[in-house]
Coordinates of C-alpha atoms (C1' of nucleotides) in Angstrom, one line a residue:
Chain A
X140 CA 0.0 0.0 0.0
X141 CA 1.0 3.7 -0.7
X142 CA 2.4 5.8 2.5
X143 CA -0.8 7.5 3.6
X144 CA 0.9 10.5 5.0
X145 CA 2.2 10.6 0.8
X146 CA -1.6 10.7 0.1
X147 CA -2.6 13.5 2.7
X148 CA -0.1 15.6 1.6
X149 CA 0.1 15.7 -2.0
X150 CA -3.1 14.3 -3.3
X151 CA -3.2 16.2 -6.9
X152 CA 0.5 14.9 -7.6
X153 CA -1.0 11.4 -6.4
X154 CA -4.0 11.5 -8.8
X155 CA -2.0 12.5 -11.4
X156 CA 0.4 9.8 -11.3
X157 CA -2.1 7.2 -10.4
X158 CA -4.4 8.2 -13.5
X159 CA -1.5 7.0 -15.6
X160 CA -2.5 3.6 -14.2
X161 CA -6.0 3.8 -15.2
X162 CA -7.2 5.4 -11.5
X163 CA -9.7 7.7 -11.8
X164 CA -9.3 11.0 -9.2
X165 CA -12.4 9.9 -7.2
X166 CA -10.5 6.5 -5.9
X167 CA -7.5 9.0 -3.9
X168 CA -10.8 11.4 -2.9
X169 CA -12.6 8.6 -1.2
X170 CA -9.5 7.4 0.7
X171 CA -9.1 10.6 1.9
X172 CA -12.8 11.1 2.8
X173 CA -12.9 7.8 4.8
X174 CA -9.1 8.6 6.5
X175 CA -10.7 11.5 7.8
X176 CA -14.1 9.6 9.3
X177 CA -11.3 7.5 10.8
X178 CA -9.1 9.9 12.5
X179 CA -11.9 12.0 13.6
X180 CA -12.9 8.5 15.2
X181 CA -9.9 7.3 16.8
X182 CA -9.1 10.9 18.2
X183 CA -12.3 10.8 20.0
X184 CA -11.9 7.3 21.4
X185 CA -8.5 8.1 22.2
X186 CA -9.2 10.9 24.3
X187 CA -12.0 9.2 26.3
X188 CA -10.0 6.3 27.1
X189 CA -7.4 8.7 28.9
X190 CA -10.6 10.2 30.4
X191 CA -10.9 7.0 31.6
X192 CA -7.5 6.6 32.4
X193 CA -7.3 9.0 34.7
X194 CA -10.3 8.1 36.3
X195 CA -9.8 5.4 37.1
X196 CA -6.7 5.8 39.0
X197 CA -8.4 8.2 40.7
X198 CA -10.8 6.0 42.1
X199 CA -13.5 7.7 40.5
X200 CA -15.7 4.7 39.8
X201 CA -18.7 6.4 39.2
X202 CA -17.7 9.0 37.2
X203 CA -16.1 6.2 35.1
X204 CA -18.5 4.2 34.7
X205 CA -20.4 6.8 32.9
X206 CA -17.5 7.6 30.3
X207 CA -16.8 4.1 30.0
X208 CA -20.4 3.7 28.4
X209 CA -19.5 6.8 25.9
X210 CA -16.3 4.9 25.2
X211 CA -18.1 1.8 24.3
X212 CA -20.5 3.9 21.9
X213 CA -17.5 5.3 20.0
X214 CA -15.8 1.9 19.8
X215 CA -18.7 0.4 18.0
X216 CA -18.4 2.8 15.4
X217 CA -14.5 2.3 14.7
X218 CA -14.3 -1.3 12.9
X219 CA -16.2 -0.5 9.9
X220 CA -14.8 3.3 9.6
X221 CA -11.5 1.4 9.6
X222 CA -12.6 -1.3 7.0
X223 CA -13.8 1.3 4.2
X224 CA -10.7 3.3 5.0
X225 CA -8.5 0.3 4.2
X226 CA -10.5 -0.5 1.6
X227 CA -9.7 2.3 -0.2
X228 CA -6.3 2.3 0.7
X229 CA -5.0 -0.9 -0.9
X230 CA -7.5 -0.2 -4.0
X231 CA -4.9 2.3 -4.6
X232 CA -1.9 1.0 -6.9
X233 CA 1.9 1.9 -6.8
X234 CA 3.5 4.9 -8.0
X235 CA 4.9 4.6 -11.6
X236 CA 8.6 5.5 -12.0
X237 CA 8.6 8.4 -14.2
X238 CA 10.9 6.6 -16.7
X239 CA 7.4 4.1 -17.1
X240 CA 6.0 4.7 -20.5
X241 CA 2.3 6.3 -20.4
X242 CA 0.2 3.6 -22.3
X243 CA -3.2 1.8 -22.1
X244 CA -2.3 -1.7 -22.7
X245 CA 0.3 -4.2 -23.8
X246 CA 0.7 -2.3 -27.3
X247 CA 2.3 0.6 -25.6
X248 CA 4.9 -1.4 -23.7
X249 CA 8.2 0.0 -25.3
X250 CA 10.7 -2.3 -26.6
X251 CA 14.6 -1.3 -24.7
X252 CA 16.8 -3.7 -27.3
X253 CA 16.7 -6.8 -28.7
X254 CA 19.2 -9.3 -28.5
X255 CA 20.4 -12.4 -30.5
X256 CA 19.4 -13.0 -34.0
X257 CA 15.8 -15.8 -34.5
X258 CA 17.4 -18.5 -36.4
X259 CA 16.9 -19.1 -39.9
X260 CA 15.3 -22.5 -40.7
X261 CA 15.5 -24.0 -44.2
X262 CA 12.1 -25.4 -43.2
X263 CA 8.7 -24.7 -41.9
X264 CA 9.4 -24.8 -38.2
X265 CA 7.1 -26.1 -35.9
X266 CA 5.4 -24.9 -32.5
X267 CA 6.4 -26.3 -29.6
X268 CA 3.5 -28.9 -28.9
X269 CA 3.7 -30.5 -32.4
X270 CA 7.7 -30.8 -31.3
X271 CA 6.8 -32.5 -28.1
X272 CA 3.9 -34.5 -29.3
X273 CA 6.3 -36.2 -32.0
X274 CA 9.1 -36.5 -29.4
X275 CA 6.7 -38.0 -26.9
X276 CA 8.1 -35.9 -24.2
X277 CA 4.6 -33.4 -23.9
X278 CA 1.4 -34.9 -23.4
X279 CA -1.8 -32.9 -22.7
X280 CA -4.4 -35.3 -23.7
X281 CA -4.1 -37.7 -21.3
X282 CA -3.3 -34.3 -18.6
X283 CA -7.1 -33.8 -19.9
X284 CA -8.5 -37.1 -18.9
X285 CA -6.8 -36.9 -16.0
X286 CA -6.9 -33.6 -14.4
X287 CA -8.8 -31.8 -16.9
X288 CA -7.4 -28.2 -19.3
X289 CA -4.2 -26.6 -19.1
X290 CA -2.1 -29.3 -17.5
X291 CA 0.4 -31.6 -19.0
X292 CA 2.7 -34.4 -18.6
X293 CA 6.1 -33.9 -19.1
X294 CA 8.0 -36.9 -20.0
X295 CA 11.3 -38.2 -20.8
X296 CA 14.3 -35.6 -21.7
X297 CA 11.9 -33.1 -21.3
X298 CA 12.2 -33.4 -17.5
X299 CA 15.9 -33.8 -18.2
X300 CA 16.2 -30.9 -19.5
X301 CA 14.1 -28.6 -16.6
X302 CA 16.0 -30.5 -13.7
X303 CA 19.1 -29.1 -16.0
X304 CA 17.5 -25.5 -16.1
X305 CA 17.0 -25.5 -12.0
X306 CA 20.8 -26.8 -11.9
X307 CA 22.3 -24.7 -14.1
X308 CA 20.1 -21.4 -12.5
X309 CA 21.3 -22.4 -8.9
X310 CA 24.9 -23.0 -9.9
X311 CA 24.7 -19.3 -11.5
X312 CA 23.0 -17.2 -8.9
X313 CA 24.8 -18.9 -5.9
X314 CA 27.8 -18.3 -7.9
X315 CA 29.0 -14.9 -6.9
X316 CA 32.6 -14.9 -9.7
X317 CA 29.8 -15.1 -12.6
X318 CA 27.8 -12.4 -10.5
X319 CA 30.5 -9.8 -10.0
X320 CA 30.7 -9.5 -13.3
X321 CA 27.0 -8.9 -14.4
X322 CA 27.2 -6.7 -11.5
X323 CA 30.1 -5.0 -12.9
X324 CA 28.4 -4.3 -16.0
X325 CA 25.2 -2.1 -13.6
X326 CA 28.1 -0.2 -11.8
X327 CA 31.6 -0.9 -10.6
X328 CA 32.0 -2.4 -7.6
X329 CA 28.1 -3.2 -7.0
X330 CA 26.9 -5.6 -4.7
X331 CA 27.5 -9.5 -6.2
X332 CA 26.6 -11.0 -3.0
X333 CA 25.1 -14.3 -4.4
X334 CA 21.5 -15.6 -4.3
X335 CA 20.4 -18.0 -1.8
X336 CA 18.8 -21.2 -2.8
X337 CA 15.6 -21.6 -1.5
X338 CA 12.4 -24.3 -2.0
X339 CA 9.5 -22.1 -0.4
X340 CA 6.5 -23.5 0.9
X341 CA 3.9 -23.3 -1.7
X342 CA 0.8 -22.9 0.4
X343 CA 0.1 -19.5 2.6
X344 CA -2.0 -18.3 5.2
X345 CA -4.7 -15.9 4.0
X346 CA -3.2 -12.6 6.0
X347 CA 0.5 -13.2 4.8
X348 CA -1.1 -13.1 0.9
X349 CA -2.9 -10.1 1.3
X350 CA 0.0 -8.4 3.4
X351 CA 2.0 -9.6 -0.1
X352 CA -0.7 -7.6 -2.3
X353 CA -1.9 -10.7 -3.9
X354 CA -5.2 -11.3 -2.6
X355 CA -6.4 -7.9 -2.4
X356 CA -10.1 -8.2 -3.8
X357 CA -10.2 -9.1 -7.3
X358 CA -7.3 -11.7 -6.9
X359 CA -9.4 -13.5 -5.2
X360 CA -10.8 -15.3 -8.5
X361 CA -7.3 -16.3 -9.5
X362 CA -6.1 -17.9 -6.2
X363 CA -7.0 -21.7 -5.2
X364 CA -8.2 -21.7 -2.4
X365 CA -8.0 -25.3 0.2
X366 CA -11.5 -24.6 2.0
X367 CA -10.8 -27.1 5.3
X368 CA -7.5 -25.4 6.2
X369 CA -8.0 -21.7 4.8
X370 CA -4.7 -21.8 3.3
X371 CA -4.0 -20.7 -0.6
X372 CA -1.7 -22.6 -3.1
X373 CA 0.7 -19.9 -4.3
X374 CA 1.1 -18.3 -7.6
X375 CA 4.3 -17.8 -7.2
X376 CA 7.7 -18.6 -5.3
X377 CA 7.4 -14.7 -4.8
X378 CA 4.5 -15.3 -2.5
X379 CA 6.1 -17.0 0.1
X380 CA 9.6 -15.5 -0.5
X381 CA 8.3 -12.0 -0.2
X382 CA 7.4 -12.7 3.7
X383 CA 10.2 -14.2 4.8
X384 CA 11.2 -10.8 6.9
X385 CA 7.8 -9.5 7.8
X386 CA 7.4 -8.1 11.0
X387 CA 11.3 -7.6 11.7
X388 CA 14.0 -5.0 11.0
X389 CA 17.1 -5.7 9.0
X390 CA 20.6 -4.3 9.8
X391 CA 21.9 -2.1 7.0
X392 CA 25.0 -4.1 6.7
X393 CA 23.2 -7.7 6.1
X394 CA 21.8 -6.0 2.8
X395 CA 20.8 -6.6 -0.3
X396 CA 19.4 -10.3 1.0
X397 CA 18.9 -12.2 -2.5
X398 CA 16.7 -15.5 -2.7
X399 CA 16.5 -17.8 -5.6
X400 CA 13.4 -19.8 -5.1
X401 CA 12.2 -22.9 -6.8
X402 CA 8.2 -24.0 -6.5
X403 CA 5.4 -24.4 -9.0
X404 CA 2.7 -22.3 -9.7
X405 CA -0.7 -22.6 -9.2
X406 CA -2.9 -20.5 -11.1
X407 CA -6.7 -20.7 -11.8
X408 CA -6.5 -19.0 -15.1
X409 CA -9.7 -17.5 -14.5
X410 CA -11.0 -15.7 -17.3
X411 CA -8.6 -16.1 -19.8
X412 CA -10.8 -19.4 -21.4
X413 CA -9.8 -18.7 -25.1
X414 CA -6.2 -17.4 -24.9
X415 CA -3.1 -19.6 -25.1
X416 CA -5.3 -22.8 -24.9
X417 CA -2.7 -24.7 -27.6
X418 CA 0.2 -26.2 -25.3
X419 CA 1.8 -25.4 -22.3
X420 CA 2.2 -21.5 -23.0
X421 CA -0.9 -21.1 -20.2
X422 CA -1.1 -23.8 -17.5
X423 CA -2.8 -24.2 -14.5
X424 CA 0.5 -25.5 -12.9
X425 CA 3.6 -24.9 -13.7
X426 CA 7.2 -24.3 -11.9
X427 CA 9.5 -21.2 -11.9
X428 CA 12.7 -20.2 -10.7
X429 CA 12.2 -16.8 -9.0
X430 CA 14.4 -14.1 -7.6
X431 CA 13.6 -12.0 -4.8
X432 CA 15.6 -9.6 -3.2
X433 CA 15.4 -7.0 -0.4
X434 CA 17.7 -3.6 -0.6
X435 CA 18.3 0.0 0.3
X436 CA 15.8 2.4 -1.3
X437 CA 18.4 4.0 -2.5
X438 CA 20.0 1.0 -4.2
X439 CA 16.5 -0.7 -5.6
X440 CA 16.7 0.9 -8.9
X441 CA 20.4 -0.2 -9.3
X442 CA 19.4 -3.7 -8.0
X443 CA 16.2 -4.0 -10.7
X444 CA 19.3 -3.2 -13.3
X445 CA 21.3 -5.9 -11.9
X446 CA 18.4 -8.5 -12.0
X447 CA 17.4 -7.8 -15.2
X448 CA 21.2 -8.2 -16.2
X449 CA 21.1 -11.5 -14.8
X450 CA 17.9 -12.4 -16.5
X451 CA 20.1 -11.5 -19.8
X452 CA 22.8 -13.7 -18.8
X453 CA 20.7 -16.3 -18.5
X454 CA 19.2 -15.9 -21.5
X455 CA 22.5 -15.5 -23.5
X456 CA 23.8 -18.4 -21.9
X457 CA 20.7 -20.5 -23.7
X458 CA 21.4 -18.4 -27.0
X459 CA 18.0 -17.8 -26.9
X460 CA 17.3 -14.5 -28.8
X461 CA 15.1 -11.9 -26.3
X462 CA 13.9 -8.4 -26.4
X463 CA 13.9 -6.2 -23.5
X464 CA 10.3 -4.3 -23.0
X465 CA 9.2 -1.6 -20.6
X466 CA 5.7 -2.2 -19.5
X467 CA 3.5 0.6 -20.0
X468 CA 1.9 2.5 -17.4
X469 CA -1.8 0.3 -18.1
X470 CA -0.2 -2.6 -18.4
X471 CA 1.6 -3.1 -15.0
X472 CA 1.3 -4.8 -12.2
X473 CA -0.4 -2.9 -9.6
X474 CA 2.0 -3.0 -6.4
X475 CA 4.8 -2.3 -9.3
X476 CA 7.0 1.0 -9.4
X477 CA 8.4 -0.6 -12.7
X478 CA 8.1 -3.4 -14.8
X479 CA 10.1 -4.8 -17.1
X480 CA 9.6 -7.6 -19.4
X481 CA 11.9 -10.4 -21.4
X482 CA 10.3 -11.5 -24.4
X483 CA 11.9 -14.7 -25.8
X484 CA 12.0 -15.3 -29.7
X485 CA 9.4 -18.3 -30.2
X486 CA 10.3 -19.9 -33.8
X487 CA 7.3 -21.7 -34.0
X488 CA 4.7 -18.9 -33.3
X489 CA 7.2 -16.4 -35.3
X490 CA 7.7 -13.6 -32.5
X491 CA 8.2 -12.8 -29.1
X492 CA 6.5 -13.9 -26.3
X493 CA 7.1 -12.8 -22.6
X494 CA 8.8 -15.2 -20.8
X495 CA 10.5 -13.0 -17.7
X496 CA 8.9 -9.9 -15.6
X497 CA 11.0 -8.2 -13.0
X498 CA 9.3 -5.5 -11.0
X499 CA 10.5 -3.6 -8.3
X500 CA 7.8 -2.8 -6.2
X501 CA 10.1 0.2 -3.7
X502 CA 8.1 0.0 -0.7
X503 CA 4.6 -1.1 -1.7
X504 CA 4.5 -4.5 -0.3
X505 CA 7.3 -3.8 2.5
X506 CA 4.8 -1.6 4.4
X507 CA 1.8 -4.1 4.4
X508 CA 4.2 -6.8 5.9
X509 CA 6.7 -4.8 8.1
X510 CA 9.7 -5.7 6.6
X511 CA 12.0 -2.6 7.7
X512 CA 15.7 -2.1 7.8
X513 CA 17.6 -0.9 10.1
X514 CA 20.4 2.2 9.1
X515 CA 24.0 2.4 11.1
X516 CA 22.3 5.0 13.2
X517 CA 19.7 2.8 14.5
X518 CA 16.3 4.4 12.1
X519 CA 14.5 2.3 10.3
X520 CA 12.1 2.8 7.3
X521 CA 10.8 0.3 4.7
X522 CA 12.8 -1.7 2.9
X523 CA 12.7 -2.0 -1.2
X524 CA 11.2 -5.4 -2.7
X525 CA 12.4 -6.8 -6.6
X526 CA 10.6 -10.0 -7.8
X527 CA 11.8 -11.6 -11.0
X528 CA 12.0 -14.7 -13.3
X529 CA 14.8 -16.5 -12.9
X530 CA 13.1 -19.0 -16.1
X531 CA 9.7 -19.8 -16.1
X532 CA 10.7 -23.7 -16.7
X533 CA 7.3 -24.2 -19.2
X534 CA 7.8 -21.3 -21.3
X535 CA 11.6 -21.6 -21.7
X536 CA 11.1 -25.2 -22.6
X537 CA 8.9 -23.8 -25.4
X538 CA 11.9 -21.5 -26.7
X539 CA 14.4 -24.2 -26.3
X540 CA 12.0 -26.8 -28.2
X541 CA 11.0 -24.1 -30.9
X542 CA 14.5 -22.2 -31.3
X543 CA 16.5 -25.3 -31.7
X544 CA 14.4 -27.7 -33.7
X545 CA 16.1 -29.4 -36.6
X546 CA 14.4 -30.4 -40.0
X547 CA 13.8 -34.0 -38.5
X548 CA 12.0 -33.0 -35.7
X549 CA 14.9 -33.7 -33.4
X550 CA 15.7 -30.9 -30.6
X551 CA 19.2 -29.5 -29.5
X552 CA 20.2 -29.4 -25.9
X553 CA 21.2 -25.6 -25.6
X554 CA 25.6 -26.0 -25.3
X555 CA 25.2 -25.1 -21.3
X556 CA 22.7 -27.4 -20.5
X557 CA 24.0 -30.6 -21.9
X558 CA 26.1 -31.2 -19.3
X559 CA 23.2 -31.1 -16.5
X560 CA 21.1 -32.5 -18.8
X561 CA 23.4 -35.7 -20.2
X562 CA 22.3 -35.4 -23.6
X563 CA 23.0 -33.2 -26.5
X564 CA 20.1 -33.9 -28.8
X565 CA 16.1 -35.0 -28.6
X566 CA 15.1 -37.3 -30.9
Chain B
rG73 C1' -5.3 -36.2 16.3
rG74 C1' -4.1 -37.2 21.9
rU75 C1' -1.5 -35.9 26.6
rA76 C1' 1.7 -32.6 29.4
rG77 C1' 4.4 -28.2 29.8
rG78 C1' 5.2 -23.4 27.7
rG79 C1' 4.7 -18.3 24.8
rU80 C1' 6.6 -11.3 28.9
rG81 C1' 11.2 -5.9 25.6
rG82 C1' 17.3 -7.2 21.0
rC83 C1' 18.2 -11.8 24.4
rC84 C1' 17.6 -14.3 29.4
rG85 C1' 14.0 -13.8 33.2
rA86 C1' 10.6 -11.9 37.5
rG87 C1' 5.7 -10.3 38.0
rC88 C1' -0.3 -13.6 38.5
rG89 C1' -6.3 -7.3 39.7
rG90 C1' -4.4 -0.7 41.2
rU91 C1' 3.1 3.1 43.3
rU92 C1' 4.1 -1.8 36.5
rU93 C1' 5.9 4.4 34.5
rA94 C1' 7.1 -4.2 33.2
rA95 C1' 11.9 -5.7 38.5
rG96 C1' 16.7 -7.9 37.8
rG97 C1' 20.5 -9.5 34.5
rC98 C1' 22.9 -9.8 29.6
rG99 C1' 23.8 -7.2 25.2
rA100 C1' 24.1 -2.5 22.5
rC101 C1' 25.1 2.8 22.5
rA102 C1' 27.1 7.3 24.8
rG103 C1' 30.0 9.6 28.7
rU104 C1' 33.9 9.6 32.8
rC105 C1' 38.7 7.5 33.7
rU106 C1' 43.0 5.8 30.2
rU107 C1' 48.6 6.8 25.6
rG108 C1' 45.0 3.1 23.7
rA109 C1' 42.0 -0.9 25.2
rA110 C1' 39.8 -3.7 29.1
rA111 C1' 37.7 -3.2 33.8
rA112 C1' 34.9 0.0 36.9
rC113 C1' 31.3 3.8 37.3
rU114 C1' 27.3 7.0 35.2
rG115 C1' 23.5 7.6 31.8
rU116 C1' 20.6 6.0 27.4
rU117 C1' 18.1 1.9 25.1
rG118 C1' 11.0 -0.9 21.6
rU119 C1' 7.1 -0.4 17.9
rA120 C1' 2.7 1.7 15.7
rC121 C1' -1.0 5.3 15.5
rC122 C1' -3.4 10.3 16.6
rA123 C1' -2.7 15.8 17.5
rG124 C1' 1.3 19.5 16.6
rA125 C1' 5.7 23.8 12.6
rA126 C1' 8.4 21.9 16.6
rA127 C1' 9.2 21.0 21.7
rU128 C1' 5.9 17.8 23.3
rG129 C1' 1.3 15.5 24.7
rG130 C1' -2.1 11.4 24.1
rU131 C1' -3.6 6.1 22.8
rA132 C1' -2.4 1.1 22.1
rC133 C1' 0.9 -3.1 22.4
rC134 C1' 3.3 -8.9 27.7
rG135 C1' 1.4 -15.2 21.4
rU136 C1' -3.8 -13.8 18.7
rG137 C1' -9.0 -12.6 19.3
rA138 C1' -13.2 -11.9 22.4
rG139 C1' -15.0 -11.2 27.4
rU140 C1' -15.3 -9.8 33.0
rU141 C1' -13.9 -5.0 35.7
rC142 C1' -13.9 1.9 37.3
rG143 C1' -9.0 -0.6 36.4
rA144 C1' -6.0 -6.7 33.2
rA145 C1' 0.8 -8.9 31.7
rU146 C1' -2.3 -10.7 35.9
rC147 C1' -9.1 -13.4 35.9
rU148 C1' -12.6 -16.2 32.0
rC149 C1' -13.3 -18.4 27.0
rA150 C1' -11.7 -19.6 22.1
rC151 C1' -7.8 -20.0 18.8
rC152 C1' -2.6 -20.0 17.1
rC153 C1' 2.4 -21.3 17.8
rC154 C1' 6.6 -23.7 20.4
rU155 C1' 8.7 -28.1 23.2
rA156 C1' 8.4 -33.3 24.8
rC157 C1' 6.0 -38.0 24.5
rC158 C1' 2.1 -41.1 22.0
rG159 C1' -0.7 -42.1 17.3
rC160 C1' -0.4 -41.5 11.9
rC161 C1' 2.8 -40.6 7.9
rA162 C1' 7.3 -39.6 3.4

RNA sequence: GGUAGGGUGGCCGAGCGGUUUAAGGCGACAGUCUUGAAAACUGUUGUACCAGAAAUGGUACCGUGAGUUCGAAUCUCACCCCUACCGCCA
């Protein structure tokens, strides 16, 4: 959520930023109006009570019974005051960084560069689930019968090759000579301090996702939901990376903390019926490698830069050829300062398709779960959340399958990989 | 799931209806002393919110939530978590 105090104090600049992400004016009005019912509230309980303080160390029982009923009065009022307040509070989306390009929707999002050239095929390439099919290493038909749309069986060296990918990621980011120099590249001397490997838990409590921004209303619908224990299955290894320092303070010194985390992703898909309904482009389940780190406010800009960098790396290490996109101001994410995308070159569908997102989110989910740090001096204020893609394991299979498919249907293991992997080709 | 014992400040630990403004200790920070350090001594030492230009004042917080009371860390109820053992399980 934003800083309130931000919002009592300069709400034109806040409209006028927001409306760049599709708020309308009246959304910052109505907070304000409902903060307002709310401090009026709580100043008036709070004075009562140390009427009632004093009191009752006085001894004046009477006297404090009869305050004590006014009290209660006032009291009753506060919960729902507080509930439309923070309502509007969290309806309200982060800042965009001013270098965010002003746009509607996806067709706004600004290309940064491009890298790597799509291969030239002497053939009629193929998309990624006729590859597959033919291979016998992707089956969504029987997925169907079994668990029903949008999940598939992966088989054979196409499991190979992901428990490569998670190898080859983990031996990268927990690598810090191959970090200092992609941090090298951001700014001399920047921080390489490597990643640490985590496997996250992959179901969360209800309060911990909406302290994350994730289950704020309107989620909801893309969240499942485990009814007899209230717990969620998460979207994301963001969702239960993001919390691991809520509620405590770090020491300036101990920063940036960097997490690698592996987990599959569970999303309902809801309302997206038609799109991507040919493969495994759009699955209910699928697993991710996902970076999350937790920096200086000063530095988060610098460490978005690095993570994208490393995303690059990645990417060039697979000689899979990418463009880099800033995502527009309507097509962000909402807790999101900036976003930037990694489109991946998919032969088979003949253009780019995203495959990465790293957002820096500054402070926006840091004050929702109390995840402070704490300067030499011994102040603390908010710390400065990045999520990223490390890979998104289906979709970079797609690029591998589709990028290095040869005329007889056979697939090249990307140079890195075969080692992990123990194969070069799939035939 | 069952039984038992626990959850108090950065940490240890006392308190079990009103001088609690949470004792005492450890740690941390500052000062005195010292060439420097240690020791000793002295002092400081949480978070959030509200009002205020600020100084400051107020409110809340002893696992969480509700309740009893003029007054709750302290009493009642429910829940959560931890530890040990039993059951089940990979």
């Amino acid at each position: 959520m934003l800083d309130i105090n931000l919002v009592r104090n300069n709400p034109e600049e806040i409209k006028k930023a927001l409306a760049k992400k599709k708020v309308p004016p009246a959304a910052v009005d109505l907070l304000l109006e409902k903060d307002i019912k709310w401090r009026e509230e709580i100043k008036k309980i709070e004075d009562l009570r140390a009427q009632l303080n004093q009191l009752s160390k006085a001894r004046k029982i009477e006297e404090a019974k009869a305050v004590k009923e006014e009290l209660k009065k006032a009291e009753a009022v506060l919960p729902e005051l507080e509930t439309e307040r923070n309502l509007a509070w969290i309806k309200l989306p982060n800042i965009p960084s001013e270098d965010t390009p002003v746009g509607l929707d996806e067709s706004e999002n600004k290309p940064i560069r491009k890298w790597g050239e799509p291969a030239k095929f002497n053939f009629t390439p193929k998309d990624h689930l006729e590859l597959g099919k033919a291979l016998g290493i992707i089956d969504v038909e029987t997925a169907g019968k079994v668990s029903g749309s949008r999940f598939a069986y992966l088989k054979g060296d196409a499991v190979r090759l992901q428990m490569a990918i998670i190898k080859f990621v983990f031996d990268t980011l927990g690598n810090e000579k191959i970090l200092k120099k992609i941090a090298n590249r951001v700014e001399k001397g920047y921080s390489s301090k490597p990643f640490t490997l985590v496997l996250p838990p992959m179901m969360i409590k209800p309060d911990v996702f909406k302290r994350m921004a994730r289950l704020d209303p309107g989620q909801e619908e893309e969240r499942y939901h485990l009814q007899k224990d209230d717990l969620y299955l998460v979207g994301s290894a963001e969702h239960t990376l993001g919390p691991i320092h809520m509620d405590s303070s770090i020491p300036e010194d101990q920063l940036p903390i960097r997490y690698v985390g592996y987990s599959t992703s569970f999303r309902r898909e809801a309302g997206s019926y038609g799109r991507d309904v040919k493969g495994i482009l759009r699955m209910h389940q699928f697993d991710k490698l996902e970076m999350e780190s937790f920096t200086l406010p000063e530095n988060s800009s610098k460490e978005q830069q690095f993570i994208v960098a490393i995303q690059e790396y990645l990417m060039q290490q697979l000689a899979i050829p990418y463009q880099v996109v800033s995502v527009c101001t309507g097509d962000m994410g909402g807790p999101d300062y900036r976003q930037i995308d990694i489109e991946a070159w998919l032969s088979g569908q003949n253009k780019y398709r995203e495959t990465h997102t790293s957002d820096l989110m500054t402070d926006y989910q840091s004050r929702r779960l109390a995840t402070k740090i704490k300067r030499k001096d011994g102040k603390t204020e908010l710390a400065h959340m990045n999520d990223a893609t490390a890979f998104a394991l289906g979709r970079i299979i797609i690029a591998i399958l589709e990028n290095y498919q040869n005329k007889d249907g056979s697939v090249t293991v990307p140079k890195v990989l075969r080692k992990y992997a123990g194969i070069k080709k799939i035939k």
